[in-house]
């Protein structure tokens, strides 16, 4: 059974930092691209960042570029999102998702598994 | 930046056909995915590569993409299909989601 379990969310002040983790199981982690997708409460989905199987190709949404850093540790079956200079509009549920291709941006693929999400609240 | 536009909501009677549009510049030149999300749940893929159904997705779900518009069609809509639907495409390695469409079955 494929499982993606996110952790690391919580309440943080504006300007602060947070590191999200996603531990994967049930599949060969180092063969697939992964990404982070967020959803503000009651709002739509927003793609945040993606990383390919070998960490050679990484992409960020304009809204987080320069503030967020995605990484993965294939030896630990883990995906990470380091978030800094957090703002109120970063408040959202953050989902990690497994892609069906090695390249996260391969448009022939899709996200076949999602985690349950971890809530990040940026507020003073 | 690339944008995808969806109607905020549509409603359909049980057994009827629901069509959800997703528009973007030359969208027909890209592959489009559709995700279904029910309240309190993570999204689920229903259509990929414009018109392909993953295993386990009912045949009543279909998709098309041409010109500037992709369409998700649900034939014989059932009450269990009531959910939010999001289209998604890639634009030079950046993911783009549509704003989402709330499908009400009543």
GROMACS .gro file of N, CA and C in nm, chain A:
model
  372
    1UNK      N    1   0.084  -0.119   0.000
    1UNK     CA    2   0.000   0.000   0.000
    1UNK      C    3   0.088   0.125   0.000
    2UNK      N    4   0.060   0.214  -0.093
    2UNK     CA    5   0.135   0.341  -0.101
    2UNK      C    6   0.085   0.434   0.008
    3UNK      N    7   0.179   0.490   0.081
    3UNK     CA    8   0.145   0.590   0.183
    3UNK      C    9   0.240   0.709   0.170
    4UNK      N   10   0.184   0.827   0.184
    4UNK     CA   11   0.260   0.951   0.191
    4UNK      C   12   0.214   1.023   0.317
    5UNK      N   13   0.306   1.044   0.410
    5UNK     CA   14   0.270   1.104   0.538
    5UNK      C   15   0.348   1.233   0.558
    6UNK      N   16   0.275   1.343   0.555
    6UNK     CA   17   0.338   1.474   0.575
    6UNK      C   18   0.343   1.508   0.723
    7UNK      N   19   0.440   1.589   0.758
    7UNK     CA   20   0.451   1.640   0.895
    7UNK      C   21   0.527   1.772   0.892
    8UNK      N   22   0.524   1.841   1.006
    8UNK     CA   23   0.600   1.965   1.016
    8UNK      C   24   0.518   2.092   1.011
    9UNK      N   25   0.389   2.078   0.983
    9UNK     CA   26   0.304   2.196   0.980
    9UNK      C   27   0.282   2.252   1.119
   10UNK      N   28   0.225   2.372   1.123
   10UNK     CA   29   0.196   2.434   1.252
   10UNK      C   30   0.179   2.583   1.237
   11UNK      N   31   0.176   2.651   1.351
   11UNK     CA   32   0.159   2.796   1.355
   11UNK      C   33   0.297   2.862   1.357
   12UNK      N   34   0.315   2.959   1.269
   12UNK     CA   35   0.442   3.030   1.261
   12UNK      C   36   0.413   3.178   1.238
   13UNK      N   37   0.498   3.262   1.290
   13UNK     CA   38   0.479   3.407   1.274
   13UNK      C   39   0.524   3.451   1.135
   14UNK      N   40   0.467   3.560   1.085
   14UNK     CA   41   0.513   3.615   0.956
   14UNK      C   42   0.663   3.640   0.960
   15UNK      N   43   0.729   3.601   0.851
   15UNK     CA   44   0.873   3.613   0.844
   15UNK      C   45   0.947   3.491   0.895
   16UNK      N   46   0.876   3.399   0.955
   16UNK     CA   47   0.938   3.282   1.013
   16UNK      C   48   0.964   3.172   0.912
   17UNK      N   49   1.017   3.060   0.962
   17UNK     CA   50   1.052   2.947   0.877
   17UNK      C   51   0.989   2.819   0.930
   18UNK      N   52   0.976   2.723   0.841
   18UNK     CA   53   0.918   2.593   0.875
   18UNK      C   54   0.971   2.491   0.775
   19UNK      N   55   0.990   2.368   0.819
   19UNK     CA   56   1.033   2.262   0.728
   19UNK      C   57   0.930   2.151   0.729
   20UNK      N   58   0.874   2.125   0.613
   20UNK     CA   59   0.779   2.015   0.599
   20UNK      C   60   0.852   1.890   0.553
   21UNK      N   61   0.804   1.777   0.600
   21UNK     CA   62   0.858   1.648   0.558
   21UNK      C   63   0.746   1.560   0.505
   22UNK      N   64   0.780   1.471   0.418
   22UNK     CA   65   0.685   1.373   0.364
   22UNK      C   66   0.759   1.240   0.354
   23UNK      N   67   0.715   1.144   0.432
   23UNK     CA   68   0.776   1.013   0.429
   23UNK      C   69   0.691   0.920   0.343
   24UNK      N   70   0.756   0.855   0.248
   24UNK     CA   71   0.687   0.770   0.152
   24UNK      C   72   0.712   0.622   0.181
   25UNK      N   73   0.615   0.540   0.152
   25UNK     CA   74   0.630   0.395   0.165
   25UNK      C   75   0.539   0.326   0.066
   26UNK      N   76   0.571   0.201   0.037
   26UNK     CA   77   0.486   0.122  -0.051
   26UNK      C   78   0.521   0.130  -0.198
   27UNK      N   79   0.627   0.202  -0.232
   27UNK     CA   80   0.672   0.209  -0.371
   27UNK      C   81   0.820   0.244  -0.372
   28UNK      N   82   0.882   0.229  -0.487
   28UNK     CA   83   1.025   0.258  -0.501
   28UNK      C   84   1.042   0.409  -0.518
   29UNK      N   85   1.068   0.475  -0.406
   29UNK     CA   86   1.065   0.621  -0.400
   29UNK      C   87   1.158   0.685  -0.502
   30UNK      N   88   1.277   0.630  -0.521
   30UNK     CA   89   1.376   0.696  -0.605
   30UNK      C   90   1.352   0.680  -0.755
   31UNK      N   91   1.236   0.627  -0.792
   31UNK     CA   92   1.204   0.613  -0.933
   31UNK      C   93   1.100   0.712  -0.982
   32UNK      N   94   1.055   0.801  -0.894
   32UNK     CA   95   0.945   0.888  -0.931
   32UNK      C   96   0.968   1.034  -0.891
   33UNK      N   97   0.914   1.123  -0.976
   33UNK     CA   98   0.910   1.261  -0.939
   33UNK      C   99   0.808   1.284  -0.829
   34UNK      N  100   0.828   1.392  -0.755
   34UNK     CA  101   0.739   1.427  -0.644
   34UNK      C  102   0.710   1.576  -0.648
   35UNK      N  103   0.597   1.615  -0.593
   35UNK     CA  104   0.578   1.759  -0.580
   35UNK      C  105   0.493   1.795  -0.458
   36UNK      N  106   0.491   1.925  -0.431
   36UNK     CA  107   0.411   1.982  -0.323
   36UNK      C  108   0.300   2.066  -0.387
   37UNK      N  109   0.181   2.047  -0.338
   37UNK     CA  110   0.064   2.123  -0.381
   37UNK      C  111  -0.002   2.176  -0.254
   38UNK      N  112  -0.044   2.302  -0.255
   38UNK     CA  113  -0.108   2.357  -0.136
   38UNK      C  114  -0.251   2.403  -0.165
   39UNK      N  115  -0.325   2.417  -0.057
   39UNK     CA  116  -0.466   2.457  -0.069
   39UNK      C  117  -0.502   2.541   0.052
   40UNK      N  118  -0.523   2.669   0.030
   40UNK     CA  119  -0.570   2.756   0.138
   40UNK      C  120  -0.710   2.710   0.178
   41UNK      N  121  -0.744   2.723   0.304
   41UNK     CA  122  -0.877   2.676   0.350
   41UNK      C  123  -0.990   2.732   0.266
   42UNK      N  124  -1.070   2.642   0.212
   42UNK     CA  125  -1.184   2.683   0.131
   42UNK      C  126  -1.150   2.730  -0.009
   43UNK      N  127  -1.024   2.717  -0.049
   43UNK     CA  128  -0.981   2.766  -0.180
   43UNK      C  129  -0.937   2.651  -0.271
   44UNK      N  130  -0.883   2.686  -0.386
   44UNK     CA  131  -0.843   2.585  -0.483
   44UNK      C  132  -0.702   2.533  -0.462
   45UNK      N  133  -0.661   2.443  -0.550
   45UNK     CA  134  -0.529   2.385  -0.545
   45UNK      C  135  -0.427   2.478  -0.610
   46UNK      N  136  -0.309   2.484  -0.553
   46UNK     CA  137  -0.200   2.564  -0.610
   46UNK      C  138  -0.073   2.480  -0.610
   47UNK      N  139  -0.014   2.461  -0.726
   47UNK     CA  140   0.113   2.390  -0.736
   47UNK      C  141   0.221   2.476  -0.672
   48UNK      N  142   0.306   2.413  -0.590
   48UNK     CA  143   0.409   2.488  -0.518
   48UNK      C  144   0.548   2.459  -0.575
   49UNK      N  145   0.583   2.331  -0.584
   49UNK     CA  146   0.718   2.296  -0.624
   49UNK      C  147   0.725   2.149  -0.664
   50UNK      N  148   0.818   2.116  -0.753
   50UNK     CA  149   0.836   1.978  -0.795
   50UNK      C  150   0.983   1.944  -0.805
   51UNK      N  151   1.013   1.813  -0.794
   51UNK     CA  152   1.152   1.766  -0.800
   51UNK      C  153   1.153   1.632  -0.873
   52UNK      N  154   1.250   1.612  -0.960
   52UNK     CA  155   1.255   1.486  -1.033
   52UNK      C  156   1.323   1.379  -0.950
   53UNK      N  157   1.329   1.258  -1.004
   53UNK     CA  158   1.374   1.142  -0.927
   53UNK      C  159   1.515   1.155  -0.874
   54UNK      N  160   1.604   1.226  -0.948
   54UNK     CA  161   1.744   1.238  -0.907
   54UNK      C  162   1.778   1.376  -0.852
   55UNK      N  163   1.679   1.460  -0.837
   55UNK     CA  164   1.700   1.598  -0.790
   55UNK      C  165   1.774   1.683  -0.892
   56UNK      N  166   1.773   1.641  -1.019
   56UNK     CA  167   1.840   1.719  -1.123
   56UNK      C  168   1.754   1.836  -1.171
   57UNK      N  169   1.623   1.816  -1.168
   57UNK     CA  170   1.532   1.919  -1.216
   57UNK      C  171   1.436   1.957  -1.103
   58UNK      N  172   1.431   2.085  -1.076
   58UNK     CA  173   1.348   2.139  -0.969
   58UNK      C  174   1.274   2.261  -1.022
   59UNK      N  175   1.150   2.277  -0.980
   59UNK     CA  176   1.073   2.394  -1.022
   59UNK      C  177   0.994   2.451  -0.905
   60UNK      N  178   0.968   2.582  -0.914
   60UNK     CA  179   0.893   2.651  -0.810
   60UNK      C  180   0.789   2.743  -0.873
   61UNK      N  181   0.676   2.755  -0.806
   61UNK     CA  182   0.579   2.855  -0.846
   61UNK      C  183   0.639   2.993  -0.819
   62UNK      N  184   0.598   3.091  -0.900
   62UNK     CA  185   0.650   3.226  -0.881
   62UNK      C  186   0.622   3.278  -0.741
   63UNK      N  187   0.512   3.235  -0.683
   63UNK     CA  188   0.469   3.286  -0.552
   63UNK      C  189   0.562   3.242  -0.438
   64UNK      N  190   0.644   3.138  -0.461
   64UNK     CA  191   0.730   3.088  -0.354
   64UNK      C  192   0.878   3.090  -0.393
   65UNK      N  193   0.908   3.120  -0.517
   65UNK     CA  194   1.045   3.115  -0.565
   65UNK      C  195   1.132   3.211  -0.485
   66UNK      N  196   1.247   3.160  -0.441
   66UNK     CA  197   1.338   3.240  -0.360
   66UNK      C  198   1.312   3.230  -0.211
   67UNK      N  199   1.197   3.174  -0.174
   67UNK     CA  200   1.163   3.161  -0.032
   67UNK      C  201   1.154   3.014   0.011
   68UNK      N  202   1.112   2.928  -0.081
   68UNK     CA  203   1.096   2.786  -0.050
   68UNK      C  204   1.203   2.705  -0.121
   69UNK      N  205   1.244   2.593  -0.059
   69UNK     CA  206   1.340   2.502  -0.120
   69UNK      C  207   1.290   2.359  -0.105
   70UNK      N  208   1.278   2.291  -0.218
   70UNK     CA  209   1.237   2.151  -0.217
   70UNK      C  210   1.361   2.064  -0.223
   71UNK      N  211   1.355   1.950  -0.157
   71UNK     CA  212   1.465   1.855  -0.163
   71UNK      C  213   1.411   1.716  -0.134
   72UNK      N  214   1.491   1.617  -0.161
   72UNK     CA  215   1.454   1.479  -0.131
   72UNK      C  216   1.576   1.402  -0.087
   73UNK      N  217   1.552   1.301  -0.005
   73UNK     CA  218   1.656   1.208   0.038
   73UNK      C  219   1.607   1.069   0.002
   74UNK      N  220   1.655   1.018  -0.109
   74UNK     CA  221   1.606   0.889  -0.157
   74UNK      C  222   1.643   0.774  -0.063
   75UNK      N  223   1.751   0.791   0.011
   75UNK     CA  224   1.790   0.687   0.106
   75UNK      C  225   1.692   0.678   0.222
   76UNK      N  226   1.624   0.789   0.249
   76UNK     CA  227   1.527   0.793   0.359
   76UNK      C  228   1.382   0.795   0.309
   77UNK      N  229   1.364   0.778   0.179
   77UNK     CA  230   1.229   0.781   0.121
   77UNK      C  231   1.152   0.906   0.165
   78UNK      N  232   1.220   1.018   0.161
   78UNK     CA  233   1.160   1.140   0.216
   78UNK      C  234   1.171   1.259   0.122
   79UNK      N  235   1.068   1.340   0.125
   79UNK     CA  236   1.059   1.464   0.049
   79UNK      C  237   1.048   1.577   0.150
   80UNK      N  238   1.109   1.690   0.119
   80UNK     CA  239   1.109   1.802   0.213
   80UNK      C  240   1.070   1.932   0.143
   81UNK      N  241   1.021   2.026   0.223
   81UNK     CA  242   0.997   2.161   0.174
   81UNK      C  243   1.040   2.258   0.285
   82UNK      N  244   1.151   2.325   0.261
   82UNK     CA  245   1.199   2.426   0.355
   82UNK      C  246   1.135   2.559   0.317
   83UNK      N  247   1.062   2.617   0.410
   83UNK     CA  248   0.989   2.740   0.383
   83UNK      C  249   1.044   2.851   0.471
   84UNK      N  250   1.076   2.964   0.411
   84UNK     CA  251   1.126   3.078   0.487
   84UNK      C  252   1.055   3.205   0.442
   85UNK      N  253   1.077   3.312   0.518
   85UNK     CA  254   1.010   3.440   0.490
   85UNK      C  255   0.861   3.419   0.469
   86UNK      N  256   0.801   3.342   0.557
   86UNK     CA  257   0.661   3.306   0.541
   86UNK      C  258   0.570   3.427   0.557
   87UNK      N  259   0.462   3.423   0.477
   87UNK     CA  260   0.364   3.532   0.476
   87UNK      C  261   0.226   3.476   0.506
   88UNK      N  262   0.135   3.564   0.538
   88UNK     CA  263  -0.002   3.520   0.571
   88UNK      C  264  -0.064   3.442   0.455
   89UNK      N  265  -0.032   3.480   0.333
   89UNK     CA  266  -0.093   3.410   0.220
   89UNK      C  267  -0.029   3.276   0.190
   90UNK      N  268   0.068   3.235   0.270
   90UNK     CA  269   0.122   3.098   0.260
   90UNK      C  270   0.040   3.002   0.346
   91UNK      N  271  -0.054   3.054   0.424
   91UNK     CA  272  -0.140   2.969   0.506
   91UNK      C  273  -0.220   2.875   0.418
   92UNK      N  274  -0.204   2.745   0.443
   92UNK     CA  275  -0.268   2.645   0.358
   92UNK      C  276  -0.240   2.506   0.410
   93UNK      N  277  -0.317   2.411   0.360
   93UNK     CA  278  -0.281   2.270   0.373
   93UNK      C  279  -0.177   2.241   0.264
   94UNK      N  280  -0.070   2.175   0.302
   94UNK     CA  281   0.035   2.139   0.207
   94UNK      C  282   0.032   1.988   0.187
   95UNK      N  283   0.012   1.949   0.061
   95UNK     CA  284   0.008   1.808   0.025
   95UNK      C  285   0.137   1.770  -0.049
   96UNK      N  286   0.193   1.655  -0.017
   96UNK     CA  287   0.296   1.600  -0.104
   96UNK      C  288   0.227   1.499  -0.195
   97UNK      N  289   0.277   1.486  -0.315
   97UNK     CA  290   0.214   1.397  -0.411
   97UNK      C  291   0.319   1.323  -0.491
   98UNK      N  292   0.289   1.199  -0.520
   98UNK     CA  293   0.375   1.114  -0.603
   98UNK      C  294   0.333   1.130  -0.748
   99UNK      N  295   0.430   1.142  -0.835
   99UNK     CA  296   0.402   1.151  -0.978
   99UNK      C  297   0.424   1.015  -1.041
  100UNK      N  298   0.364   0.993  -1.156
  100UNK     CA  299   0.377   0.861  -1.220
  100UNK      C  300   0.497   0.854  -1.313
  101UNK      N  301   0.572   0.960  -1.323
  101UNK     CA  302   0.691   0.964  -1.409
  101UNK      C  303   0.812   1.007  -1.327
  102UNK      N  304   0.930   0.984  -1.383
  102UNK     CA  305   1.052   1.027  -1.315
  102UNK      C  306   1.066   1.178  -1.314
  103UNK      N  307   1.021   1.242  -1.419
  103UNK     CA  308   1.024   1.388  -1.426
  103UNK      C  309   0.890   1.442  -1.378
  104UNK      N  310   0.893   1.527  -1.278
  104UNK     CA  311   0.768   1.575  -1.217
  104UNK      C  312   0.684   1.655  -1.316
  105UNK      N  313   0.747   1.710  -1.422
  105UNK     CA  314   0.678   1.796  -1.518
  105UNK      C  315   0.644   1.721  -1.647
  106UNK      N  316   0.663   1.592  -1.648
  106UNK     CA  317   0.629   1.513  -1.767
  106UNK      C  318   0.477   1.513  -1.782
  107UNK      N  319   0.428   1.583  -1.881
  107UNK     CA  320   0.284   1.605  -1.892
  107UNK      C  321   0.207   1.479  -1.929
  108UNK      N  322   0.278   1.372  -1.964
  108UNK     CA  323   0.207   1.246  -1.991
  108UNK      C  324   0.171   1.175  -1.862
  109UNK      N  325   0.221   1.223  -1.750
  109UNK     CA  326   0.194   1.160  -1.622
  109UNK      C  327   0.090   1.235  -1.540
  110UNK      N  328   0.078   1.190  -1.415
  110UNK     CA  329  -0.018   1.254  -1.325
  110UNK      C  330   0.017   1.215  -1.181
  111UNK      N  331  -0.047   1.282  -1.086
  111UNK     CA  332  -0.028   1.250  -0.945
  111UNK      C  333  -0.122   1.135  -0.909
  112UNK      N  334  -0.063   1.020  -0.879
  112UNK     CA  335  -0.148   0.905  -0.849
  112UNK      C  336  -0.169   0.883  -0.699
  113UNK      N  337  -0.086   0.943  -0.616
  113UNK     CA  338  -0.106   0.933  -0.472
  113UNK      C  339  -0.075   1.067  -0.406
  114UNK      N  340  -0.156   1.101  -0.307
  114UNK     CA  341  -0.142   1.224  -0.232
  114UNK      C  342  -0.138   1.191  -0.083
  115UNK      N  343  -0.067   1.272  -0.008
  115UNK     CA  344  -0.073   1.260   0.136
  115UNK      C  345  -0.203   1.320   0.189
  116UNK      N  346  -0.218   1.318   0.320
  116UNK     CA  347  -0.339   1.372   0.382
  116UNK      C  348  -0.330   1.523   0.404
  117UNK      N  349  -0.210   1.578   0.387
  117UNK     CA  350  -0.190   1.721   0.402
  117UNK      C  351  -0.149   1.760   0.543
  118UNK      N  352  -0.071   1.866   0.552
  118UNK     CA  353  -0.032   1.922   0.681
  118UNK      C  354  -0.060   2.072   0.676
  119UNK      N  355  -0.120   2.125   0.782
  119UNK     CA  356  -0.166   2.263   0.782
  119UNK      C  357  -0.057   2.356   0.831
  120UNK      N  358  -0.029   2.457   0.751
  120UNK     CA  359   0.063   2.564   0.787
  120UNK      C  360  -0.018   2.691   0.806
  121UNK      N  361  -0.006   2.750   0.925
  121UNK     CA  362  -0.077   2.874   0.954
  121UNK      C  363   0.025   2.982   0.985
  122UNK      N  364   0.022   3.088   0.907
  122UNK     CA  365   0.115   3.199   0.927
  122UNK      C  366   0.035   3.316   0.984
  123UNK      N  367   0.063   3.344   1.111
  123UNK     CA  368  -0.014   3.449   1.179
  123UNK      C  369   0.062   3.496   1.302
  124UNK      N  370   0.044   3.619   1.336
  124UNK     CA  371   0.105   3.674   1.456
  124UNK      C  372   0.009   3.661   1.576
   0.00000   0.00000   0.00000
